[in-house]
mmCIF file with all atom_site columns, C-alpha atoms in Angstrom:
data_model
loop_
_atom_site.group_PDB
_atom_site.id
_atom_site.type_symbol
_atom_site.label_atom_id
_atom_site.label_alt_id
_atom_site.label_comp_id
_atom_site.label_asym_id
_atom_site.label_entity_id
_atom_site.label_seq_id
_atom_site.pdbx_PDB_ins_code
_atom_site.Cartn_x
_atom_site.Cartn_y
_atom_site.Cartn_z
_atom_site.occupancy
_atom_site.B_iso_or_equiv
_atom_site.pdbx_formal_charge
_atom_site.auth_seq_id
_atom_site.auth_comp_id
_atom_site.auth_asym_id
_atom_site.auth_atom_id
_atom_site.pdbx_PDB_model_num
ATOM 1   C CA . MET G 1 1   ? -55.230 14.874  -7.676  1.00 0.00 ? 1407 MET G CA 1
ATOM 2   C CA . ILE G 1 2   ? -53.845 11.394  -8.285  1.00 0.00 ? 1408 ILE G CA 1
ATOM 3   C CA . LYS G 1 3   ? -53.410 12.121  -11.988 1.00 0.00 ? 1409 LYS G CA 1
ATOM 4   C CA . LYS G 1 4   ? -51.352 15.231  -11.224 1.00 0.00 ? 1410 LYS G CA 1
ATOM 5   C CA . ILE G 1 5   ? -49.041 13.305  -8.915  1.00 0.00 ? 1411 ILE G CA 1
ATOM 6   C CA . GLY G 1 6   ? -48.592 10.570  -11.532 1.00 0.00 ? 1412 GLY G CA 1
ATOM 7   C CA . VAL G 1 7   ? -47.661 13.113  -14.183 1.00 0.00 ? 1413 VAL G CA 1
ATOM 8   C CA . ALA G 1 8   ? -45.182 14.783  -11.844 1.00 0.00 ? 1414 ALA G CA 1
ATOM 9   C CA . LEU G 1 9   ? -43.517 11.441  -11.113 1.00 0.00 ? 1415 LEU G CA 1
ATOM 10  C CA . VAL G 1 10  ? -43.225 10.591  -14.790 1.00 0.00 ? 1416 VAL G CA 1
ATOM 11  C CA . LEU G 1 11  ? -41.754 14.013  -15.568 1.00 0.00 ? 1417 LEU G CA 1
ATOM 12  C CA . SER G 1 12  ? -39.171 13.817  -12.797 1.00 0.00 ? 1418 SER G CA 1
ATOM 13  C CA . VAL G 1 13  ? -38.098 10.324  -13.823 1.00 0.00 ? 1419 VAL G CA 1
ATOM 14  C CA . SER G 1 14  ? -37.748 11.493  -17.433 1.00 0.00 ? 1420 SER G CA 1
ATOM 15  C CA . LEU G 1 15  ? -35.722 14.536  -16.434 1.00 0.00 ? 1421 LEU G CA 1
ATOM 16  C CA . PHE G 1 16  ? -33.512 12.495  -14.114 1.00 0.00 ? 1422 PHE G CA 1
ATOM 17  C CA . ALA G 1 17  ? -32.739 9.879   -16.724 1.00 0.00 ? 1423 ALA G CA 1
ATOM 18  C CA . SER G 1 18  ? -31.909 12.353  -19.490 1.00 0.00 ? 1424 SER G CA 1
ATOM 19  C CA . ASP G 1 19  ? -28.354 12.960  -18.248 1.00 0.00 ? 1425 ASP G CA 1
ATOM 20  C CA . ILE G 1 20  ? -27.411 9.286   -18.455 1.00 0.00 ? 1426 ILE G CA 1
ATOM 21  C CA . ILE G 1 21  ? -25.685 8.157   -21.633 1.00 0.00 ? 1427 ILE G CA 1
ATOM 22  C CA . VAL G 1 22  ? -26.017 4.479   -22.529 1.00 0.00 ? 1428 VAL G CA 1
ATOM 23  C CA . LYS G 1 23  ? -23.968 2.802   -25.246 1.00 0.00 ? 1429 LYS G CA 1
ATOM 24  C CA . ASN G 1 24  ? -23.759 -0.736  -26.572 1.00 0.00 ? 1430 ASN G CA 1
ATOM 25  C CA . SER G 1 25  ? -20.633 -2.832  -26.231 1.00 0.00 ? 1431 SER G CA 1
ATOM 26  C CA . CYS G 1 26  ? -19.627 -5.561  -28.670 1.00 0.00 ? 1432 CYS G CA 1
ATOM 27  C CA . THR G 1 27  ? -17.752 -7.459  -25.974 1.00 0.00 ? 1433 THR G CA 1
ATOM 28  C CA . ASP G 1 28  ? -18.771 -9.106  -22.692 1.00 0.00 ? 1434 ASP G CA 1
ATOM 29  C CA . VAL G 1 29  ? -18.819 -7.194  -19.408 1.00 0.00 ? 1435 VAL G CA 1
ATOM 30  C CA . SER G 1 30  ? -15.379 -8.315  -18.196 1.00 0.00 ? 1436 SER G CA 1
ATOM 31  C CA . THR G 1 31  ? -13.697 -7.582  -21.525 1.00 0.00 ? 1437 THR G CA 1
ATOM 32  C CA . THR G 1 32  ? -15.368 -4.182  -21.777 1.00 0.00 ? 1438 THR G CA 1
ATOM 33  C CA . VAL G 1 33  ? -14.178 -3.270  -18.266 1.00 0.00 ? 1439 VAL G CA 1
ATOM 34  C CA . LYS G 1 34  ? -10.676 -4.564  -19.072 1.00 0.00 ? 1440 LYS G CA 1
ATOM 35  C CA . ASN G 1 35  ? -10.625 -2.475  -22.266 1.00 0.00 ? 1441 ASN G CA 1
ATOM 36  C CA . LEU G 1 36  ? -11.860 0.584   -20.396 1.00 0.00 ? 1442 LEU G CA 1
ATOM 37  C CA . LYS G 1 37  ? -9.186  0.189   -17.698 1.00 0.00 ? 1443 LYS G CA 1
ATOM 38  C CA . LYS G 1 38  ? -6.460  -0.079  -20.321 1.00 0.00 ? 1444 LYS G CA 1
ATOM 39  C CA . ILE G 1 39  ? -7.704  3.040   -22.165 1.00 0.00 ? 1445 ILE G CA 1
ATOM 40  C CA . VAL G 1 40  ? -8.057  5.098   -18.980 1.00 0.00 ? 1446 VAL G CA 1
ATOM 41  C CA . LYS G 1 41  ? -4.586  4.154   -17.715 1.00 0.00 ? 1447 LYS G CA 1
ATOM 42  C CA . LYS G 1 42  ? -3.021  4.847   -21.128 1.00 0.00 ? 1448 LYS G CA 1
ATOM 43  C CA . LYS G 1 43  ? -4.479  8.376   -20.950 1.00 0.00 ? 1449 LYS G CA 1
ATOM 44  C CA . GLY G 1 44  ? -2.792  8.906   -17.583 1.00 0.00 ? 1450 GLY G CA 1
ATOM 45  C CA . LEU G 1 45  ? -5.863  8.652   -15.384 1.00 0.00 ? 1451 LEU G CA 1
ATOM 46  C CA . SER G 1 46  ? -6.012  6.665   -12.166 1.00 0.00 ? 1452 SER G CA 1
ATOM 47  C CA . VAL G 1 47  ? -8.237  3.633   -11.740 1.00 0.00 ? 1453 VAL G CA 1
ATOM 48  C CA . PHE G 1 48  ? -9.517  3.717   -8.176  1.00 0.00 ? 1454 PHE G CA 1
ATOM 49  C CA . ALA G 1 49  ? -11.811 0.706   -8.052  1.00 0.00 ? 1455 ALA G CA 1
ATOM 50  C CA . THR G 1 50  ? -13.882 -1.843  -9.872  1.00 0.00 ? 1456 THR G CA 1
ATOM 51  C CA . ILE G 1 51  ? -17.128 -2.729  -8.143  1.00 0.00 ? 1457 ILE G CA 1
ATOM 52  C CA . ASN G 1 52  ? -18.631 -6.073  -9.058  1.00 0.00 ? 1458 ASN G CA 1
ATOM 53  C CA . HIS G 1 53  ? -22.332 -5.431  -8.416  1.00 0.00 ? 1459 HIS G CA 1
ATOM 54  C CA . SER G 1 54  ? -23.462 -8.853  -9.616  1.00 0.00 ? 1460 SER G CA 1
ATOM 55  C CA . GLY G 1 55  ? -20.736 -10.555 -7.589  1.00 0.00 ? 1461 GLY G CA 1
ATOM 56  C CA . ASN G 1 56  ? -21.846 -8.672  -4.485  1.00 0.00 ? 1462 ASN G CA 1
ATOM 57  C CA . ALA G 1 57  ? -25.462 -9.691  -5.132  1.00 0.00 ? 1463 ALA G CA 1
ATOM 58  C CA . LYS G 1 58  ? -24.404 -13.332 -5.500  1.00 0.00 ? 1464 LYS G CA 1
ATOM 59  C CA . ALA G 1 59  ? -22.545 -13.138 -2.174  1.00 0.00 ? 1465 ALA G CA 1
ATOM 60  C CA . VAL G 1 60  ? -25.871 -12.436 -0.454  1.00 0.00 ? 1466 VAL G CA 1
ATOM 61  C CA . HIS G 1 61  ? -27.724 -15.084 -2.494  1.00 0.00 ? 1467 HIS G CA 1
ATOM 62  C CA . LEU G 1 62  ? -29.465 -12.643 -4.851  1.00 0.00 ? 1468 LEU G CA 1
ATOM 63  C CA . LYS G 1 63  ? -29.544 -12.641 -8.632  1.00 0.00 ? 1469 LYS G CA 1
ATOM 64  C CA . LEU G 1 64  ? -28.457 -9.680  -10.695 1.00 0.00 ? 1470 LEU G CA 1
ATOM 65  C CA . ASN G 1 65  ? -27.443 -9.497  -14.339 1.00 0.00 ? 1471 ASN G CA 1
ATOM 66  C CA . GLU G 1 66  ? -23.691 -9.253  -14.716 1.00 0.00 ? 1472 GLU G CA 1
ATOM 67  C CA . SER G 1 67  ? -22.631 -5.706  -13.890 1.00 0.00 ? 1473 SER G CA 1
ATOM 68  C CA . LYS G 1 68  ? -19.409 -3.975  -12.911 1.00 0.00 ? 1474 LYS G CA 1
ATOM 69  C CA . MET G 1 69  ? -18.622 -0.339  -12.311 1.00 0.00 ? 1475 MET G CA 1
ATOM 70  C CA . LEU G 1 70  ? -15.229 1.170   -13.050 1.00 0.00 ? 1476 LEU G CA 1
ATOM 71  C CA . ILE G 1 71  ? -14.299 4.215   -10.965 1.00 0.00 ? 1477 ILE G CA 1
ATOM 72  C CA . PHE G 1 72  ? -11.498 6.389   -12.293 1.00 0.00 ? 1478 PHE G CA 1
ATOM 73  C CA . GLY G 1 73  ? -10.333 9.967   -12.534 1.00 0.00 ? 1479 GLY G CA 1
ATOM 74  C CA . ASN G 1 74  ? -7.766  12.663  -12.944 1.00 0.00 ? 1480 ASN G CA 1
ATOM 75  C CA . ALA G 1 75  ? -6.723  14.272  -9.652  1.00 0.00 ? 1481 ALA G CA 1
ATOM 76  C CA . ARG G 1 76  ? -5.628  17.489  -11.364 1.00 0.00 ? 1482 ARG G CA 1
ATOM 77  C CA . LEU G 1 77  ? -8.978  18.026  -13.074 1.00 0.00 ? 1483 LEU G CA 1
ATOM 78  C CA . GLY G 1 78  ? -11.060 16.762  -10.152 1.00 0.00 ? 1484 GLY G CA 1
ATOM 79  C CA . THR G 1 79  ? -9.204  18.930  -7.648  1.00 0.00 ? 1485 THR G CA 1
ATOM 80  C CA . SER G 1 80  ? -9.676  22.049  -9.770  1.00 0.00 ? 1486 SER G CA 1
ATOM 81  C CA . LEU G 1 81  ? -13.425 21.380  -9.843  1.00 0.00 ? 1487 LEU G CA 1
ATOM 82  C CA . MET G 1 82  ? -13.560 20.693  -6.100  1.00 0.00 ? 1488 MET G CA 1
ATOM 83  C CA . GLN G 1 83  ? -11.769 23.984  -5.478  1.00 0.00 ? 1489 GLN G CA 1
ATOM 84  C CA . GLN G 1 84  ? -14.844 25.660  -6.957  1.00 0.00 ? 1490 GLN G CA 1
ATOM 85  C CA . ASP G 1 85  ? -17.400 23.543  -5.100  1.00 0.00 ? 1491 ASP G CA 1
ATOM 86  C CA . MET G 1 86  ? -16.413 20.858  -2.585  1.00 0.00 ? 1492 MET G CA 1
ATOM 87  C CA . THR G 1 87  ? -19.739 19.057  -2.963  1.00 0.00 ? 1493 THR G CA 1
ATOM 88  C CA . ILE G 1 88  ? -18.720 17.968  -6.454  1.00 0.00 ? 1494 ILE G CA 1
ATOM 89  C CA . GLY G 1 89  ? -16.681 15.366  -4.569  1.00 0.00 ? 1495 GLY G CA 1
ATOM 90  C CA . LEU G 1 90  ? -19.975 13.499  -4.196  1.00 0.00 ? 1496 LEU G CA 1
ATOM 91  C CA . ASP G 1 91  ? -20.007 12.954  -7.974  1.00 0.00 ? 1497 ASP G CA 1
ATOM 92  C CA . LEU G 1 92  ? -16.291 12.428  -8.524  1.00 0.00 ? 1498 LEU G CA 1
ATOM 93  C CA . PRO G 1 93  ? -14.369 10.382  -9.443  1.00 0.00 ? 1499 PRO G CA 1
ATOM 94  C CA . LEU G 1 94  ? -15.961 9.469   -12.738 1.00 0.00 ? 1500 LEU G CA 1
ATOM 95  C CA . ARG G 1 95  ? -17.571 6.081   -13.251 1.00 0.00 ? 1501 ARG G CA 1
ATOM 96  C CA . VAL G 1 96  ? -18.873 3.843   -15.973 1.00 0.00 ? 1502 VAL G CA 1
ATOM 97  C CA . LEU G 1 97  ? -21.348 1.052   -15.300 1.00 0.00 ? 1503 LEU G CA 1
ATOM 98  C CA . VAL G 1 98  ? -20.965 -1.943  -17.609 1.00 0.00 ? 1504 VAL G CA 1
ATOM 99  C CA . TYR G 1 99  ? -23.867 -4.367  -17.465 1.00 0.00 ? 1505 TYR G CA 1
ATOM 100 C CA . VAL G 1 100 ? -26.006 -6.934  -19.232 1.00 0.00 ? 1506 VAL G CA 1
ATOM 101 C CA . ASP G 1 101 ? -29.483 -5.531  -19.886 1.00 0.00 ? 1507 ASP G CA 1
ATOM 102 C CA . THR G 1 102 ? -32.739 -7.474  -19.734 1.00 0.00 ? 1508 THR G CA 1
ATOM 103 C CA . ASP G 1 103 ? -32.345 -8.455  -23.402 1.00 0.00 ? 1509 ASP G CA 1
ATOM 104 C CA . GLY G 1 104 ? -28.876 -9.918  -22.819 1.00 0.00 ? 1510 GLY G CA 1
ATOM 105 C CA . ARG G 1 105 ? -26.981 -7.032  -24.457 1.00 0.00 ? 1511 ARG G CA 1
ATOM 106 C CA . VAL G 1 106 ? -23.897 -5.501  -22.870 1.00 0.00 ? 1512 VAL G CA 1
ATOM 107 C CA . LYS G 1 107 ? -24.273 -1.786  -22.170 1.00 0.00 ? 1513 LYS G CA 1
ATOM 108 C CA . MET G 1 108 ? -22.108 0.989   -20.772 1.00 0.00 ? 1514 MET G CA 1
ATOM 109 C CA . ALA G 1 109 ? -23.747 3.817   -18.850 1.00 0.00 ? 1515 ALA G CA 1
ATOM 110 C CA . TYR G 1 110 ? -22.333 7.054   -17.494 1.00 0.00 ? 1516 TYR G CA 1
ATOM 111 C CA . ARG G 1 111 ? -23.506 10.537  -16.641 1.00 0.00 ? 1517 ARG G CA 1
ATOM 112 C CA . ASP G 1 112 ? -23.169 13.370  -19.101 1.00 0.00 ? 1518 ASP G CA 1
ATOM 113 C CA . GLY G 1 113 ? -20.733 15.936  -17.712 1.00 0.00 ? 1519 GLY G CA 1
ATOM 114 C CA . SER G 1 114 ? -23.477 18.562  -17.725 1.00 0.00 ? 1520 SER G CA 1
ATOM 115 C CA . TRP G 1 115 ? -24.713 16.824  -14.560 1.00 0.00 ? 1521 TRP G CA 1
ATOM 116 C CA . LEU G 1 116 ? -21.734 18.343  -12.750 1.00 0.00 ? 1522 LEU G CA 1
ATOM 117 C CA . SER G 1 117 ? -22.540 21.859  -13.911 1.00 0.00 ? 1523 SER G CA 1
ATOM 118 C CA . ASP G 1 118 ? -26.254 21.480  -13.297 1.00 0.00 ? 1524 ASP G CA 1
ATOM 119 C CA . LYS G 1 119 ? -25.927 20.163  -9.745  1.00 0.00 ? 1525 LYS G CA 1
ATOM 120 C CA . HIS G 1 120 ? -22.898 22.087  -8.480  1.00 0.00 ? 1526 HIS G CA 1
ATOM 121 C CA . ILE G 1 121 ? -21.657 25.665  -8.487  1.00 0.00 ? 1527 ILE G CA 1
ATOM 122 C CA . LEU G 1 122 ? -19.175 25.506  -11.324 1.00 0.00 ? 1528 LEU G CA 1
ATOM 123 C CA . ASN G 1 123 ? -17.796 27.893  -13.855 1.00 0.00 ? 1529 ASN G CA 1
ATOM 124 C CA . ALA G 1 124 ? -15.878 25.368  -15.902 1.00 0.00 ? 1530 ALA G CA 1
ATOM 125 C CA . PRO G 1 125 ? -17.537 24.789  -19.278 1.00 0.00 ? 1531 PRO G CA 1
ATOM 126 C CA . LYS G 1 126 ? -14.239 23.826  -20.961 1.00 0.00 ? 1532 LYS G CA 1
ATOM 127 C CA . LYS G 1 127 ? -13.451 21.265  -18.257 1.00 0.00 ? 1533 LYS G CA 1
ATOM 128 C CA . VAL G 1 128 ? -16.945 19.773  -18.434 1.00 0.00 ? 1534 VAL G CA 1
ATOM 129 C CA . ALA G 1 129 ? -16.643 19.593  -22.232 1.00 0.00 ? 1535 ALA G CA 1
ATOM 130 C CA . LYS G 1 130 ? -13.269 17.858  -21.792 1.00 0.00 ? 1536 LYS G CA 1
ATOM 131 C CA . ILE G 1 131 ? -14.881 15.295  -19.478 1.00 0.00 ? 1537 ILE G CA 1
ATOM 132 C CA . ASN G 1 132 ? -17.674 14.687  -22.006 1.00 0.00 ? 1538 ASN G CA 1
ATOM 133 C CA . ARG G 1 133 ? -15.222 14.200  -24.880 1.00 0.00 ? 1539 ARG G CA 1
ATOM 134 C CA . ALA G 1 134 ? -13.062 11.847  -22.847 1.00 0.00 ? 1540 ALA G CA 1
ATOM 135 C CA . MET G 1 135 ? -15.994 9.752   -21.616 1.00 0.00 ? 1541 MET G CA 1
ATOM 136 C CA . ASP G 1 136 ? -17.325 9.462   -25.159 1.00 0.00 ? 1542 ASP G CA 1
ATOM 137 C CA . ILE G 1 137 ? -13.932 8.405   -26.538 1.00 0.00 ? 1543 ILE G CA 1
ATOM 138 C CA . PHE G 1 138 ? -13.191 5.983   -23.681 1.00 0.00 ? 1544 PHE G CA 1
ATOM 139 C CA . THR G 1 139 ? -16.528 4.191   -23.887 1.00 0.00 ? 1545 THR G CA 1
ATOM 140 C CA . THR G 1 140 ? -16.616 4.109   -27.692 1.00 0.00 ? 1546 THR G CA 1
ATOM 141 C CA . LYS G 1 141 ? -13.175 2.488   -27.807 1.00 0.00 ? 1547 LYS G CA 1
ATOM 142 C CA . ALA G 1 142 ? -13.866 0.101   -24.918 1.00 0.00 ? 1548 ALA G CA 1
ATOM 143 C CA . GLY G 1 143 ? -16.983 -1.304  -26.552 1.00 0.00 ? 1549 GLY G CA 1
ATOM 144 C CA . GLN G 1 144 ? -15.741 -1.510  -30.131 1.00 0.00 ? 1550 GLN G CA 1
ATOM 145 C CA . CYS G 1 145 ? -16.327 -4.648  -32.152 1.00 0.00 ? 1551 CYS G CA 1
ATOM 146 C CA . LYS G 1 146 ? -13.189 -6.540  -33.119 1.00 0.00 ? 1552 LYS G CA 1
ATOM 147 C CA . LYS G 1 147 ? -12.063 -5.845  -36.654 1.00 0.00 ? 1553 LYS G CA 1
ATOM 148 C CA . ASP G 1 148 ? -11.393 -8.939  -38.719 1.00 0.00 ? 1554 ASP G CA 1
#
């Protein structure tokens, strides 16, 4: 019985994690977030907040690798999705977590847009594909290495 439970836990963790895309960044956390903000604003999206997870941890005397989350979105696109299923508002606006991993590398993590379709009642494959393309472009540009 214990073995079956262990296997089920491993499978659900694997399935849960499969919708998260993680990319490397060639710059530090603050620069990556700054780059991402600039890119998002240039594309006409709104930046709603930056959450400094490591700063919040420090404020309560806890240690956490440097990490910040940028929350941003497009009201026109988000509203059209919420008109189909209001609960999608739990997963919008979009967000990218920028952090230092346990090996000291800067990473960017975000959910694949298929998460929205899989967890909510949506008939919007073109919009989800648009979100995926945008997130890929934004994060790729934000974490690019400087060209000499």
